[in-house]
Short mmCIF file of C-alpha atoms in Angstrom, two decimals:
data_model
loop_
_atom_site.label_atom_id
_atom_site.label_comp_id
_atom_site.label_asym_id
_atom_site.label_seq_id
_atom_site.Cartn_x
_atom_site.Cartn_y
_atom_site.Cartn_z
CA UNK A 1 -9.93 9.21 -1.05
CA UNK A 2 -6.86 9.70 0.42
CA UNK A 3 -3.96 8.23 -1.65
CA UNK A 4 0.34 8.51 -0.89
CA UNK A 5 1.59 9.33 -4.69
CA UNK A 6 -1.47 7.32 -7.14
CA UNK A 7 -4.68 7.63 -7.99
CA UNK A 8 -5.73 9.27 -10.10
CA UNK A 9 -2.33 10.58 -11.25
CA UNK A 10 0.37 7.06 -11.27
CA UNK A 11 -0.97 3.79 -13.40
CA UNK A 12 -0.25 1.17 -11.59
CA UNK A 13 -1.96 -2.10 -9.80
CA UNK A 14 -2.95 1.00 -6.16
CA UNK A 15 -4.27 3.39 -8.44
CA UNK A 16 -6.93 0.45 -11.21
CA UNK A 17 -8.22 -0.91 -7.56
CA UNK A 18 -9.05 2.90 -6.99
CA UNK A 19 -10.53 3.87 -9.70
CA UNK A 20 -12.41 0.48 -9.41
CA UNK A 21 -13.59 1.54 -7.23
CA UNK A 22 -14.17 5.82 -7.71
CA UNK A 23 -16.41 4.90 -11.24
CA UNK A 24 -18.45 1.43 -9.18
CA UNK A 25 -19.62 3.73 -6.62
CA UNK A 26 -21.87 6.14 -8.98
CA UNK A 27 -23.60 7.39 -6.39
CA UNK A 28 -20.96 9.00 -4.27
CA UNK A 29 -18.72 11.52 -4.56
CA UNK A 30 -15.28 11.78 -4.73
CA UNK A 31 -12.48 14.38 -3.15
CA UNK A 32 -9.21 12.54 -4.70
CA UNK A 33 -6.01 14.07 -2.79
CA UNK A 34 -3.16 11.38 -3.53
CA UNK A 35 -0.47 13.30 -1.53
CA UNK A 36 3.86 13.18 -2.42
CA UNK A 37 6.74 14.04 -1.47
CA UNK A 38 7.93 13.84 -5.08
CA UNK A 39 7.45 16.93 -7.55
CA UNK A 40 3.51 16.33 -7.68
CA UNK A 41 1.73 14.97 -11.86
CA UNK A 42 0.55 17.57 -14.00
CA UNK A 43 -2.01 16.22 -14.99
CA UNK A 44 -4.72 12.74 -13.96
CA UNK A 45 -2.95 9.87 -15.92
CA UNK A 46 -7.11 7.95 -15.62
CA UNK A 47 -9.49 9.77 -17.54
CA UNK A 48 -12.08 11.07 -14.35
CA UNK A 49 -15.72 10.21 -14.01
CA UNK A 50 -18.43 12.79 -13.72
CA UNK A 51 -18.58 11.92 -9.56
CA UNK A 52 -15.29 12.56 -9.10
CA UNK A 53 -15.48 16.31 -7.95
CA UNK A 54 -11.60 17.38 -7.71
CA UNK A 55 -8.46 15.86 -8.34
CA UNK A 56 -5.80 17.25 -6.30
CA UNK A 57 -2.00 16.55 -5.49
CA UNK A 58 0.35 17.87 -3.35
CA UNK A 59 3.67 17.30 -2.42
CA UNK A 60 5.75 17.33 1.27
CA UNK A 61 8.60 20.90 0.45
CA UNK A 62 11.34 21.29 1.58
CA UNK A 63 10.24 24.79 -0.27
CA UNK A 64 7.20 25.29 1.43
CA UNK A 65 8.14 24.29 5.08
CA UNK A 66 10.85 26.97 4.40
CA UNK A 67 9.15 29.72 4.29
CA UNK A 68 7.30 27.94 7.06
CA UNK A 69 10.42 27.97 9.01
CA UNK A 70 11.16 31.72 7.79
CA UNK A 71 8.63 33.41 8.75
CA UNK A 72 8.04 31.69 12.79
CA UNK A 73 12.46 32.95 13.30
CA UNK A 74 10.72 35.94 11.98
CA UNK A 75 8.06 36.19 15.14
CA UNK A 76 10.73 35.26 17.66
CA UNK A 77 8.69 32.21 18.21
CA UNK A 78 9.61 29.55 21.13
CA UNK A 79 6.78 26.70 20.12
CA UNK A 80 6.03 25.59 23.60
CA UNK A 81 3.46 23.57 22.41
CA UNK A 82 5.14 21.89 19.66
CA UNK A 83 7.93 21.56 21.69
CA UNK A 84 5.71 19.44 23.90
CA UNK A 85 4.71 17.87 21.35
CA UNK A 86 7.30 16.68 20.06
CA UNK A 87 8.50 15.44 22.86
CA UNK A 88 6.04 12.87 23.59
CA UNK A 89 6.29 12.11 20.00
CA UNK A 90 10.03 11.02 19.88
CA UNK A 91 9.13 9.11 23.81
CA UNK A 92 7.07 7.06 21.48
CA UNK A 93 9.29 5.99 19.69
CA UNK A 94 9.85 3.95 22.88
CA UNK A 95 7.55 3.98 25.10
CA UNK A 96 4.27 3.49 22.74
CA UNK A 97 1.22 4.82 24.62
CA UNK A 98 2.70 8.10 24.36
CA UNK A 99 3.05 8.12 20.74
CA UNK A 100 -0.50 9.23 19.53
CA UNK A 101 -1.08 12.15 22.61
CA UNK A 102 2.92 13.76 20.80
CA UNK A 103 0.99 13.03 17.56
CA UNK A 104 -2.24 14.69 17.46
CA UNK A 105 -0.74 17.26 19.57
CA UNK A 106 1.21 18.31 16.41
CA UNK A 107 -1.83 17.63 14.16
CA UNK A 108 -3.49 20.41 16.23
CA UNK A 109 -1.00 22.77 16.35
CA UNK A 110 -1.08 22.23 12.04
CA UNK A 111 -4.22 23.96 11.96
CA UNK A 112 -2.69 27.24 13.43
CA UNK A 113 0.56 27.79 11.90
CA UNK A 114 2.30 25.15 8.03
CA UNK A 115 5.18 23.94 10.45
CA UNK A 116 3.90 23.00 14.02
CA UNK A 117 7.98 21.45 14.39
CA UNK A 118 9.56 25.08 13.81
CA UNK A 119 11.89 25.99 16.16
CA UNK A 120 11.69 22.21 17.44
CA UNK A 121 15.12 20.86 19.09
CA UNK A 122 13.93 17.75 17.53
CA UNK A 123 17.32 16.44 16.96
CA UNK A 124 17.75 16.57 20.54
CA UNK A 125 15.00 15.29 22.41
CA UNK A 126 15.07 12.75 20.42
CA UNK A 127 18.80 11.78 20.99
CA UNK A 128 16.94 11.86 24.58
CA UNK A 129 14.58 9.81 24.42
CA UNK A 130 16.68 7.09 22.59
CA UNK A 131 18.97 7.32 25.51
CA UNK A 132 16.50 7.71 28.30
CA UNK A 133 13.96 5.57 27.44
CA UNK A 134 13.56 1.88 27.99
CA UNK A 135 12.00 -1.20 24.99
CA UNK A 136 9.45 -3.89 26.25
CA UNK A 137 11.58 -6.95 27.10
CA UNK A 138 9.84 -8.76 23.92
CA UNK A 139 11.85 -5.96 21.64
CA UNK A 140 15.26 -6.26 20.54
CA UNK A 141 17.84 -3.32 22.27
CA UNK A 142 18.21 -0.53 20.93
CA UNK A 143 21.53 0.22 18.39
CA UNK A 144 23.37 4.11 19.66
CA UNK A 145 21.54 6.95 18.27
CA UNK A 146 24.81 8.90 18.38
CA UNK A 147 24.71 12.57 17.45
CA UNK A 148 24.66 12.86 13.17
CA UNK A 149 22.55 10.22 13.39
CA UNK A 150 19.54 11.98 15.72
CA UNK A 151 20.15 14.54 13.31
CA UNK A 152 19.95 12.31 10.30
CA UNK A 153 16.49 10.28 11.97
CA UNK A 154 14.86 13.98 12.86
CA UNK A 155 15.43 15.67 9.46
CA UNK A 156 13.86 12.75 7.55
CA UNK A 157 10.64 12.85 10.71
CA UNK A 158 9.97 16.37 10.35
CA UNK A 159 10.06 15.53 6.51
CA UNK A 160 7.40 13.12 6.78
CA UNK A 161 5.25 14.66 9.20
CA UNK A 162 4.87 17.18 6.60
CA UNK A 163 2.16 15.30 6.34
CA UNK A 164 -0.36 17.23 8.88
CA UNK A 165 -0.10 20.35 7.94
CA UNK A 166 -1.96 19.22 4.29
CA UNK A 167 -5.34 20.49 4.64
CA UNK A 168 -8.09 18.28 3.67
CA UNK A 169 -11.56 18.92 1.34
CA UNK A 170 -14.75 18.66 3.67
CA UNK A 171 -16.34 15.62 3.02
CA UNK A 172 -18.25 13.28 5.95
CA UNK A 173 -15.61 10.67 5.39
CA UNK A 174 -12.05 9.98 4.74
CA UNK A 175 -10.46 6.81 2.86
CA UNK A 176 -7.37 6.44 3.72
CA UNK A 177 -5.45 3.59 0.85
CA UNK A 178 -1.67 2.59 1.80
CA UNK A 179 0.97 4.08 3.72
CA UNK A 180 3.21 6.24 6.47
CA UNK A 181 2.50 9.06 4.34
CA UNK A 182 -1.95 9.76 3.73
CA UNK A 183 -1.83 8.29 7.10
CA UNK A 184 -0.75 11.40 9.18
CA UNK A 185 -2.79 13.50 6.48
CA UNK A 186 -5.68 12.22 8.15
CA UNK A 187 -5.19 11.20 10.54
CA UNK A 188 -4.57 14.75 11.20
CA UNK A 189 -8.37 15.48 8.81
CA UNK A 190 -9.61 13.28 12.36
CA UNK A 191 -8.32 14.89 15.20
CA UNK A 192 -9.17 18.36 13.54
CA UNK A 193 -12.54 17.72 11.76
CA UNK A 194 -13.84 15.04 14.14
CA UNK A 195 -14.24 13.65 10.37
CA UNK A 196 -14.70 8.95 10.03
CA UNK A 197 -12.08 7.73 8.21
CA UNK A 198 -11.80 3.94 6.66
CA UNK A 199 -8.80 2.74 6.59
CA UNK A 200 -7.50 0.26 3.50
CA UNK A 201 -4.59 -2.14 4.92
CA UNK A 202 -3.22 -2.67 1.16
CA UNK A 203 0.45 -3.12 2.10
CA UNK A 204 2.02 -4.29 5.44
CA UNK A 205 3.91 -1.19 6.81
CA UNK A 206 5.41 -1.65 9.40
CA UNK A 207 7.68 -4.58 7.77
CA UNK A 208 9.05 -2.79 5.08
CA UNK A 209 12.37 -0.91 3.98
CA UNK A 210 12.32 1.21 1.66
CA UNK A 211 16.15 0.83 -0.90
CA UNK A 212 16.87 4.15 -0.34
CA UNK A 213 17.20 3.33 3.14
CA UNK A 214 20.12 1.00 2.79
CA UNK A 215 22.55 3.35 2.89
CA UNK A 216 21.08 4.76 6.71
CA UNK A 217 22.52 3.44 9.37
CA UNK A 218 21.09 1.19 12.13
CA UNK A 219 19.32 2.90 14.46
CA UNK A 220 18.28 6.42 12.19
CA UNK A 221 16.72 3.18 10.54
CA UNK A 222 15.79 0.84 13.58
CA UNK A 223 13.84 5.26 14.26
CA UNK A 224 11.93 4.90 10.70
CA UNK A 225 11.09 1.23 11.18
CA UNK A 226 9.57 2.65 15.47
CA UNK A 227 7.72 5.69 13.37
CA UNK A 228 6.32 3.78 10.40
CA UNK A 229 5.29 1.46 13.90
CA UNK A 230 4.08 3.66 15.56
CA UNK A 231 1.35 6.14 12.79
CA UNK A 232 -0.33 2.86 11.72
CA UNK A 233 -0.82 1.42 15.32
CA UNK A 234 -2.67 5.39 15.34
CA UNK A 235 -4.45 4.26 12.32
CA UNK A 236 -5.46 1.17 13.57
CA UNK A 237 -6.77 3.26 17.04
CA UNK A 238 -8.75 5.78 15.28
CA UNK A 239 -9.84 4.32 12.27
CA UNK A 240 -13.47 3.39 12.15
CA UNK A 241 -13.57 0.72 10.15
CA UNK A 242 -10.28 -1.15 8.64
CA UNK A 243 -10.86 -3.35 5.60
CA UNK A 244 -7.72 -5.18 4.89
CA UNK A 245 -7.52 -7.48 1.62
CA UNK A 246 -6.28 -10.59 2.79
CA UNK A 247 -6.28 -12.97 6.20
CA UNK A 248 -2.21 -12.70 5.65
CA UNK A 249 -2.69 -8.75 5.99
CA UNK A 250 -5.51 -9.27 9.13
CA UNK A 251 -3.31 -11.12 11.07
CA UNK A 252 -0.41 -7.70 10.42
CA UNK A 253 -3.41 -5.83 11.46
CA UNK A 254 -4.54 -7.31 14.19
CA UNK A 255 -0.92 -7.58 15.61
CA UNK A 256 0.12 -4.43 15.43
CA UNK A 257 -2.43 -3.10 17.35
CA UNK A 258 -5.76 -3.16 16.08
CA UNK A 259 -9.45 -3.98 17.37
CA UNK A 260 -10.46 -7.28 15.66
CA UNK A 261 -14.17 -5.77 16.19
CA UNK A 262 -13.54 -2.82 13.79
CA UNK A 263 -12.17 -5.39 11.00
CA UNK A 264 -13.37 -5.94 8.09
CA UNK A 265 -11.65 -7.98 5.67
CA UNK A 266 -12.26 -7.15 1.38
CA UNK A 267 -10.26 -9.11 -1.18
CA UNK A 268 -9.14 -7.31 -4.55
CA UNK A 269 -11.36 -8.06 -7.41
CA UNK A 270 -10.87 -7.22 -11.26
CA UNK A 271 -13.04 -6.97 -13.54
CA UNK A 272 -14.02 -10.24 -14.82
CA UNK A 273 -15.18 -8.54 -18.74
CA UNK A 274 -11.33 -6.98 -18.92
CA UNK A 275 -9.08 -10.16 -18.77
CA UNK A 276 -11.27 -12.46 -20.82
CA UNK A 277 -9.39 -15.43 -21.51
CA UNK A 278 -7.70 -15.49 -25.36
CA UNK A 279 -5.19 -18.46 -26.35
CA UNK A 280 -2.30 -18.90 -25.87
CA UNK A 281 0.71 -17.01 -28.26
CA UNK A 282 1.10 -19.11 -30.99
CA UNK A 283 4.38 -21.59 -32.54
CA UNK A 284 7.27 -19.83 -31.11
CA UNK A 285 10.14 -18.71 -28.30
CA UNK A 286 8.31 -20.25 -25.30
CA UNK A 287 6.77 -15.93 -22.74
CA UNK A 288 6.97 -15.44 -19.80
CA UNK A 289 5.41 -12.50 -17.75
CA UNK A 290 6.06 -10.87 -15.03
CA UNK A 291 4.22 -7.62 -14.16
CA UNK A 292 5.32 -4.54 -11.80
CA UNK A 293 6.97 -1.49 -11.53
CA UNK A 294 10.63 -2.26 -12.06
CA UNK A 295 11.87 -0.82 -9.39
CA UNK A 296 14.63 -1.69 -6.90
CA UNK A 297 11.45 -2.56 -4.35
CA UNK A 298 8.99 -4.78 -6.79
CA UNK A 299 10.73 -8.16 -7.07
CA UNK A 300 13.13 -8.00 -10.48
CA UNK A 301 16.22 -8.48 -9.12
CA UNK A 302 15.28 -12.48 -7.78
CA UNK A 303 12.64 -13.05 -10.85
CA UNK A 304 15.86 -12.03 -13.33
CA UNK A 305 18.31 -14.26 -10.94
CA UNK A 306 16.08 -17.44 -11.75
CA UNK A 307 15.48 -16.87 -15.22
CA UNK A 308 18.95 -16.59 -16.40
CA UNK A 309 18.48 -20.04 -15.78
CA UNK A 310 15.10 -20.50 -17.27
CA UNK A 311 16.63 -19.67 -20.40
CA UNK A 312 19.53 -21.98 -20.19
CA UNK A 313 17.66 -24.77 -20.04
CA UNK A 314 15.11 -23.46 -22.63
CA UNK A 315 16.52 -21.39 -24.56
CA UNK A 316 15.72 -18.93 -26.88
CA UNK A 317 12.79 -18.70 -24.22
CA UNK A 318 10.81 -14.62 -23.40
CA UNK A 319 10.48 -12.99 -20.63
CA UNK A 320 8.20 -10.09 -20.82
CA UNK A 321 8.40 -6.73 -18.62
CA UNK A 322 5.04 -6.04 -17.82
CA UNK A 323 5.30 -2.31 -16.34
CA UNK A 324 7.54 -1.62 -16.00
CA UNK A 325 7.08 2.48 -15.12
CA UNK A 326 9.36 5.08 -16.82
CA UNK A 327 11.70 6.24 -13.20
CA UNK A 328 12.77 2.78 -13.64
CA UNK A 329 13.31 2.11 -16.41
CA UNK A 330 17.07 2.57 -15.81
CA UNK A 331 16.82 0.82 -13.04
CA UNK A 332 15.56 -2.32 -15.58
CA UNK A 333 17.83 -1.38 -18.09
CA UNK A 334 21.02 -1.47 -15.50
CA UNK A 335 19.49 -4.47 -14.34
CA UNK A 336 19.36 -6.64 -17.39
CA UNK A 337 22.63 -5.85 -19.15
CA UNK A 338 24.37 -7.45 -15.57
CA UNK A 339 22.53 -10.51 -16.62
CA UNK A 340 23.76 -10.61 -19.63
CA UNK A 341 20.39 -11.61 -21.13
CA UNK A 342 19.88 -9.05 -24.09
CA UNK A 343 16.90 -9.15 -25.92
CA UNK A 344 15.85 -12.50 -24.56
CA UNK A 345 14.40 -9.50 -21.73
CA UNK A 346 12.08 -7.07 -23.59
CA UNK A 347 10.76 -4.33 -21.86
CA UNK A 348 6.47 -3.52 -21.76
CA UNK A 349 4.71 0.15 -21.27
CA UNK A 350 1.16 -0.39 -19.08
CA UNK A 351 -0.81 -1.00 -21.67
CA UNK A 352 -3.82 1.03 -22.19
CA UNK A 353 -5.85 -1.83 -22.67
CA UNK A 354 -5.88 -5.02 -19.34
CA UNK A 355 -6.86 -6.91 -22.48
CA UNK A 356 -2.84 -7.03 -23.75
CA UNK A 357 -0.41 -7.24 -20.36
CA UNK A 358 -1.20 -10.82 -19.94
CA UNK A 359 -1.75 -12.09 -23.71
CA UNK A 360 2.54 -12.56 -24.60
CA UNK A 361 2.80 -15.06 -22.06
CA UNK A 362 2.48 -19.04 -22.00
CA UNK A 363 2.38 -18.85 -18.05
CA UNK A 364 2.93 -14.86 -15.76
CA UNK A 365 5.65 -15.43 -12.33
CA UNK A 366 4.11 -13.61 -9.54
CA UNK A 367 7.56 -12.35 -8.12
CA UNK A 368 6.17 -8.72 -5.75
CA UNK A 369 8.24 -6.41 -3.79
CA UNK A 370 7.95 -7.50 -0.09
CA UNK A 371 4.33 -5.37 0.42
CA UNK A 372 3.49 -5.77 -2.65
CA UNK A 373 -0.38 -6.36 -2.79
CA UNK A 374 -1.85 -9.73 -5.05
CA UNK A 375 -3.88 -7.08 -7.87
CA UNK A 376 -1.64 -8.27 -10.45
CA UNK A 377 -1.58 -12.24 -9.02
CA UNK A 378 -5.35 -11.48 -9.70
CA UNK A 379 -5.31 -10.21 -12.69
CA UNK A 380 -3.42 -12.48 -13.79
CA UNK A 381 -5.73 -15.80 -12.52
CA UNK A 382 -8.77 -13.65 -14.32
CA UNK A 383 -6.73 -14.20 -17.68
CA UNK A 384 -6.67 -17.72 -17.80
CA UNK A 385 -3.01 -17.91 -17.93
CA UNK A 386 -0.50 -20.43 -15.45
CA UNK A 387 0.95 -18.54 -13.18
CA UNK A 388 4.58 -19.70 -10.79
CA UNK A 389 3.54 -18.11 -7.89
CA UNK A 390 6.17 -16.82 -4.79
CA UNK A 391 5.22 -17.49 -1.72
CA UNK A 392 5.09 -14.13 -0.51
CA UNK A 393 2.88 -11.93 2.03
CA UNK A 394 -1.03 -12.98 0.62
CA UNK A 395 0.23 -15.17 -2.86
CA UNK A 396 -0.70 -18.66 -0.85
CA UNK A 397 -4.53 -17.73 -0.18
CA UNK A 398 -5.07 -15.81 -3.28
CA UNK A 399 -3.57 -18.50 -5.73
CA UNK A 400 -4.65 -21.52 -3.60
CA UNK A 401 -4.46 -24.71 -5.76
CA UNK A 402 -4.98 -23.37 -8.97
CA UNK A 403 -1.21 -22.94 -9.73
CA UNK A 404 2.68 -22.99 -8.04
CA UNK A 405 3.94 -21.64 -5.58
CA UNK A 406 7.69 -21.26 -4.79
CA UNK A 407 9.50 -20.12 -1.55
CA UNK A 408 11.22 -17.31 -2.13
CA UNK A 409 14.60 -15.87 -2.40
CA UNK A 410 14.38 -19.42 -3.84
CA UNK A 411 15.74 -18.61 -8.05
CA UNK A 412 16.77 -22.00 -8.66
CA UNK A 413 13.06 -23.43 -7.67
CA UNK A 414 11.01 -20.39 -9.10
CA UNK A 415 12.96 -21.95 -12.89
CA UNK A 416 12.86 -24.93 -12.35
CA UNK A 417 8.93 -24.71 -11.96
CA UNK A 418 9.16 -22.18 -15.37
CA UNK A 419 10.20 -24.67 -16.68
CA UNK A 420 8.39 -27.38 -15.99
CA UNK A 421 5.17 -25.66 -17.10
CA UNK A 422 6.88 -24.68 -19.86
CA UNK A 423 7.22 -28.27 -21.62
CA UNK A 424 4.52 -29.34 -20.16
CA UNK A 425 0.87 -27.25 -22.50
CA UNK A 426 -1.50 -29.64 -21.14
CA UNK A 427 -1.11 -29.39 -16.69
CA UNK A 428 -0.74 -25.15 -17.65
CA UNK A 429 -4.82 -25.63 -19.54
CA UNK A 430 -5.72 -27.64 -17.18
CA UNK A 431 -4.23 -24.20 -14.26
CA UNK A 432 -5.08 -21.69 -16.57
CA UNK A 433 -8.82 -23.74 -16.20
CA UNK A 434 -8.14 -23.03 -12.05
CA UNK A 435 -7.15 -19.54 -11.38
CA UNK A 436 -9.42 -17.74 -13.91
CA UNK A 437 -12.48 -20.85 -11.96
CA UNK A 438 -10.59 -18.80 -8.27
CA UNK A 439 -10.17 -15.80 -9.21
CA UNK A 440 -14.17 -16.11 -10.76
CA UNK A 441 -15.61 -17.56 -7.71
CA UNK A 442 -13.85 -14.95 -5.11
CA UNK A 443 -12.13 -12.14 -6.90
CA UNK A 444 -14.49 -9.53 -8.67
CA UNK A 445 -14.81 -6.72 -8.55
CA UNK A 446 -18.67 -6.53 -7.58
CA UNK A 447 -18.04 -7.86 -4.59
CA UNK A 448 -15.84 -5.52 -3.70
CA UNK A 449 -17.27 -2.06 -5.42
CA UNK A 450 -21.05 -4.02 -3.10
CA UNK A 451 -19.35 -4.32 0.49
CA UNK A 452 -17.53 -1.00 0.40
CA UNK A 453 -20.29 0.58 -1.07
CA UNK A 454 -21.99 -0.39 2.98
CA UNK A 455 -18.96 0.46 4.70
CA UNK A 456 -19.20 3.79 3.38
CA UNK A 457 -23.18 4.40 4.32
CA UNK A 458 -21.96 2.00 7.53
CA UNK A 459 -19.26 5.39 9.00
CA UNK A 460 -21.48 8.14 6.80
CA UNK A 461 -25.11 7.91 8.39
CA UNK A 462 -26.67 7.45 12.33
CA UNK A 463 -26.18 3.35 14.35
CA UNK A 464 -29.39 1.90 12.95
CA UNK A 465 -32.23 0.58 14.70
CA UNK A 466 -32.21 -2.62 16.76
CA UNK A 467 -35.25 -3.35 15.15
CA UNK A 468 -33.05 -3.15 11.46
CA UNK A 469 -30.51 -4.30 12.94
CA UNK A 470 -28.98 -7.61 11.80
CA UNK A 471 -27.22 -9.97 15.57
CA UNK A 472 -24.45 -12.70 13.62
CA UNK A 473 -21.25 -14.69 16.45
CA UNK A 474 -20.08 -13.21 18.04
CA UNK A 475 -17.09 -15.09 15.97
CA UNK A 476 -17.58 -12.59 13.19
CA UNK A 477 -16.01 -9.57 13.73
CA UNK A 478 -19.00 -6.32 13.55
CA UNK A 479 -17.78 -2.55 12.23
CA UNK A 480 -17.88 0.32 14.17
CA UNK A 481 -21.09 0.42 16.05
CA UNK A 482 -21.51 -0.61 19.51
CA UNK A 483 -24.41 -4.02 21.36
CA UNK A 484 -26.07 -4.17 19.51
CA UNK A 485 -23.66 -4.87 16.99
CA UNK A 486 -24.37 -5.43 13.20
CA UNK A 487 -22.97 -6.02 9.54
CA UNK A 488 -25.55 -4.38 7.02
CA UNK A 489 -22.49 -4.39 4.77
CA UNK A 490 -23.29 -8.23 4.33
CA UNK A 491 -26.76 -8.13 3.46
CA UNK A 492 -27.15 -9.21 0.33
CA UNK A 493 -23.36 -10.69 0.12
CA UNK A 494 -24.89 -14.09 -1.08
CA UNK A 495 -26.44 -12.61 -4.70
#
């Protein structure tokens, strides 16, 4: 199982989902690898079950790349192979057909040298490709890429491509979960050893612009956006199966080149026993719960803007921010100080016991970041709390009519919906009960574990004999096997 800075070393919603899968699939042995560009953690944040063979966190470090550069320079190697592959990769940022060939060339070269881009003038190649390339008619014109922009973009690309040199443990299958960085490592492993690849689409990576990138020029941002889109398209082409979490993620994958025959939609799920229904807090101040990391890309800004209006309309209301990570505590405190809300906002780390996550609130405000998967929303629904959600990503299809949905970027509408529920205890309980029923019907872990176990078996085993295949209508997408199409992973789905 391959992630980007996540399970088992970080406690967040996506890591919790990974933990559920690993612990539920006891008949499979797992090597856990998380690839990050930060300082890797020393110890896992979760206890490891007996079916985990290894758990490692590897950093794409500049120090390692620098040592590799020093060795290569001493060899005096001009690295024509790397230059040719980089040329195709840079051209592929403008003309899509060339990117995968160049990326594969660099991945194969990474088996011979730690840095396949040693002595490659990547900034010059990028500038040439950007100047001479012509995007398709349905794309906007490329912004001007200056010499300085080309150098900045080349530095960022070179760092990202360091993921190609991360070695994978020997295994029968790579399950890559979200993000450009782990996908680059997974693609390199697939090309180097032919290992099957299962790709879980947990977020929408192509559209995501990280907050730190706002300071970059429009041209550099365009290069990064095209690079991530090209990596995603290459992952779709190479994966044996793609498992999006929702119809939203399913549609996103289709629009960015995924073949319908490889898509198997597997909604997220939580364990109902970990999120039992509990009574609302007793007499006292009304309370709102929001669960998230608290980072710049977590939806916190919109939530605080709405809560200023909630506090004015319903004095004494308390906002509980649950799951704020230590890395983002300062950012949260700074944002809260700007609003002047003071003690009306309280920060909590992620509780070790999920039962304590939503019990402090009367209403849950689901205000996610632009690319957040719907795990926290499903947790809140399973807890039987009334939910006010913002209509981004898969929120609408997940919540259905079991909660209140408001438009994004409208703090006033969000505040009105929260205040209305705080003042209507009967409707609040009705929505909470409906949310619990919906979660029990559609979003439980037993279903997730059963389907993923079958997907693992389908990718690692030989194609089934025609006599044992289940022929299904063509309107249902099928996994990797050619005609006759088989969907062994759907057997017993109705039980």
